[in-house]
Amino acid sequence: MAGPFVPNPPVKDIVLHDRSLAVVAAAKSVTVPYGPEIRVIPTQTGEVIFRKTAAFAVSDNSDNSDNSDNSDLAS
């Protein structure tokens, strides 16, 4: 996990004593490598209170049929 509230180098598990801070840190972070989910789980209950999965994918624009934005580039 890497992000503005996570120590360097990226780590797998972080223990925070404030539930709100844990959710903010998880929401602002990404996984390294991209793909696995980030979860916030209080140790007292063991239930997942926040879950984040990769919400992006690499886009391949080679089959883009709408070239109206790229008409200036083809000269």
mmCIF file of N, CA and C in Angstrom, residues 22-62:
data_model
loop_
_atom_site.group_PDB
_atom_site.id
_atom_site.type_symbol
_atom_site.label_atom_id
_atom_site.label_comp_id
_atom_site.label_asym_id
_atom_site.label_seq_id
_atom_site.Cartn_x
_atom_site.Cartn_y
_atom_site.Cartn_z
ATOM 1 N N ALA A 22 -7.823 5.666 9.863
ATOM 2 C CA ALA A 22 -7.587 4.442 9.097
ATOM 3 C C ALA A 22 -8.375 4.457 7.785
ATOM 4 N N VAL A 23 -9.622 4.902 7.841
ATOM 5 C CA VAL A 23 -10.451 4.963 6.630
ATOM 6 C C VAL A 23 -9.909 6.012 5.657
ATOM 7 N N VAL A 24 -9.505 7.172 6.173
ATOM 8 C CA VAL A 24 -8.943 8.217 5.304
ATOM 9 C C VAL A 24 -7.653 7.731 4.652
ATOM 10 N N ALA A 25 -6.786 7.104 5.431
ATOM 11 C CA ALA A 25 -5.525 6.586 4.879
ATOM 12 C C ALA A 25 -5.797 5.541 3.799
ATOM 13 N N ALA A 26 -6.763 4.671 4.019
ATOM 14 C CA ALA A 26 -7.108 3.650 3.026
ATOM 15 C C ALA A 26 -7.702 4.283 1.768
ATOM 16 N N ALA A 27 -8.554 5.288 1.946
ATOM 17 C CA ALA A 27 -9.200 5.929 0.793
ATOM 18 C C ALA A 27 -8.197 6.670 -0.073
ATOM 19 N N LYS A 28 -7.144 7.219 0.519
ATOM 20 C CA LYS A 28 -6.152 7.994 -0.218
ATOM 21 C C LYS A 28 -4.990 7.148 -0.735
ATOM 22 N N SER A 29 -5.002 5.855 -0.484
ATOM 23 C CA SER A 29 -3.876 4.996 -0.835
ATOM 24 C C SER A 29 -4.188 4.095 -2.027
ATOM 25 N N VAL A 30 -3.141 3.548 -2.608
ATOM 26 C CA VAL A 30 -3.250 2.566 -3.684
ATOM 27 C C VAL A 30 -2.363 1.378 -3.323
ATOM 28 N N THR A 31 -2.620 0.255 -3.953
ATOM 29 C CA THR A 31 -1.799 -0.919 -3.708
ATOM 30 C C THR A 31 -0.640 -0.963 -4.695
ATOM 31 N N VAL A 32 0.465 -1.518 -4.243
ATOM 32 C CA VAL A 32 1.643 -1.695 -5.096
ATOM 33 C C VAL A 32 2.010 -3.159 -5.041
ATOM 34 N N PRO A 33 1.917 -3.944 -6.104
ATOM 35 C CA PRO A 33 1.429 -3.582 -7.433
ATOM 36 C C PRO A 33 -0.081 -3.349 -7.412
ATOM 37 N N TYR A 34 -0.572 -2.636 -8.417
ATOM 38 C CA TYR A 34 -1.983 -2.283 -8.489
ATOM 39 C C TYR A 34 -2.846 -3.526 -8.620
ATOM 40 N N GLY A 35 -4.001 -3.487 -7.986
ATOM 41 C CA GLY A 35 -4.945 -4.572 -8.153
ATOM 42 C C GLY A 35 -5.565 -5.097 -6.883
ATOM 43 N N PRO A 36 -4.759 -5.518 -5.873
ATOM 44 C CA PRO A 36 -5.390 -6.056 -4.663
ATOM 45 C C PRO A 36 -6.237 -5.006 -3.954
ATOM 46 N N GLU A 37 -7.136 -5.456 -3.086
ATOM 47 C CA GLU A 37 -7.997 -4.502 -2.395
ATOM 48 C C GLU A 37 -7.356 -4.022 -1.098
ATOM 49 N N ILE A 38 -7.820 -2.873 -0.641
ATOM 50 C CA ILE A 38 -7.409 -2.294 0.635
ATOM 51 C C ILE A 38 -8.610 -2.394 1.565
ATOM 52 N N ARG A 39 -8.387 -2.905 2.776
ATOM 53 C CA ARG A 39 -9.480 -3.062 3.740
ATOM 54 C C ARG A 39 -9.106 -2.443 5.074
ATOM 55 N N VAL A 40 -10.120 -1.882 5.753
ATOM 56 C CA VAL A 40 -9.977 -1.411 7.128
ATOM 57 C C VAL A 40 -10.789 -2.364 7.992
ATOM 58 N N ILE A 41 -10.094 -3.014 8.940
ATOM 59 C CA ILE A 41 -10.727 -4.008 9.804
ATOM 60 C C ILE A 41 -10.363 -3.709 11.252
ATOM 61 N N PRO A 42 -11.316 -3.277 12.081
ATOM 62 C CA PRO A 42 -11.023 -3.083 13.501
ATOM 63 C C PRO A 42 -10.670 -4.413 14.165
ATOM 64 N N THR A 43 -9.630 -4.416 14.978
ATOM 65 C CA THR A 43 -9.200 -5.665 15.619
ATOM 66 C C THR A 43 -10.223 -6.154 16.649
ATOM 67 N N GLN A 44 -11.021 -5.247 17.225
ATOM 68 C CA GLN A 44 -12.004 -5.663 18.226
ATOM 69 C C GLN A 44 -13.116 -6.508 17.624
ATOM 70 N N THR A 45 -13.592 -6.104 16.430
ATOM 71 C CA THR A 45 -14.738 -6.793 15.831
ATOM 72 C C THR A 45 -14.351 -7.751 14.720
ATOM 73 N N GLY A 46 -13.297 -7.439 13.992
ATOM 74 C CA GLY A 46 -12.881 -8.287 12.875
ATOM 75 C C GLY A 46 -13.722 -8.120 11.626
ATOM 76 N N GLU A 47 -14.664 -7.168 11.635
ATOM 77 C CA GLU A 47 -15.499 -6.959 10.454
ATOM 78 C C GLU A 47 -14.898 -5.855 9.571
ATOM 79 N N VAL A 48 -15.100 -5.981 8.281
ATOM 80 C CA VAL A 48 -14.589 -5.001 7.331
ATOM 81 C C VAL A 48 -15.495 -3.773 7.373
ATOM 82 N N ILE A 49 -14.910 -2.598 7.695
ATOM 83 C CA ILE A 49 -15.710 -1.370 7.728
ATOM 84 C C ILE A 49 -15.453 -0.487 6.513
ATOM 85 N N PHE A 50 -14.389 -0.781 5.756
ATOM 86 C CA PHE A 50 -14.091 -0.036 4.529
ATOM 87 C C PHE A 50 -13.340 -0.965 3.598
ATOM 88 N N ARG A 51 -13.706 -0.930 2.323
ATOM 89 C CA ARG A 51 -13.050 -1.760 1.314
ATOM 90 C C ARG A 51 -12.883 -0.936 0.052
ATOM 91 N N LYS A 52 -11.683 -1.010 -0.529
ATOM 92 C CA LYS A 52 -11.406 -0.275 -1.773
ATOM 93 C C LYS A 52 -10.705 -1.213 -2.732
ATOM 94 N N THR A 53 -11.235 -1.316 -3.939
ATOM 95 C CA THR A 53 -10.588 -2.108 -4.979
ATOM 96 C C THR A 53 -10.104 -1.180 -6.076
ATOM 97 N N ALA A 54 -9.246 -1.677 -6.931
ATOM 98 C CA ALA A 54 -8.742 -0.867 -8.040
ATOM 99 C C ALA A 54 -9.911 -0.480 -8.924
ATOM 100 N N ALA A 55 -10.134 0.816 -9.083
ATOM 101 C CA ALA A 55 -11.273 1.313 -9.849
ATOM 102 C C ALA A 55 -10.849 1.821 -11.211
ATOM 103 N N PHE A 56 -9.693 1.394 -11.657
ATOM 104 C CA PHE A 56 -9.204 1.865 -12.938
ATOM 105 C C PHE A 56 -8.622 0.695 -13.707
ATOM 106 N N ALA A 57 -8.538 0.868 -15.008
ATOM 107 C CA ALA A 57 -7.939 -0.136 -15.873
ATOM 108 C C ALA A 57 -7.143 0.573 -16.949
ATOM 109 N N VAL A 58 -6.163 -0.110 -17.457
ATOM 110 C CA VAL A 58 -5.379 0.466 -18.538
ATOM 111 C C VAL A 58 -6.246 0.465 -19.787
ATOM 112 N N SER A 59 -6.330 1.605 -20.426
ATOM 113 C CA SER A 59 -7.183 1.754 -21.596
ATOM 114 C C SER A 59 -6.363 1.616 -22.860
ATOM 115 N N ASP A 60 -6.875 0.838 -23.804
ATOM 116 C CA ASP A 60 -6.224 0.691 -25.099
ATOM 117 C C ASP A 60 -7.074 1.441 -26.112
ATOM 118 N N ASN A 61 -6.586 2.575 -26.624
ATOM 119 C CA ASN A 61 -7.357 3.406 -27.537
ATOM 120 C C ASN A 61 -7.154 3.040 -28.997
ATOM 121 N N SER A 62 -6.550 1.886 -29.285
ATOM 122 C CA SER A 62 -6.280 1.526 -30.675
ATOM 123 C C SER A 62 -7.553 1.259 -31.458
#
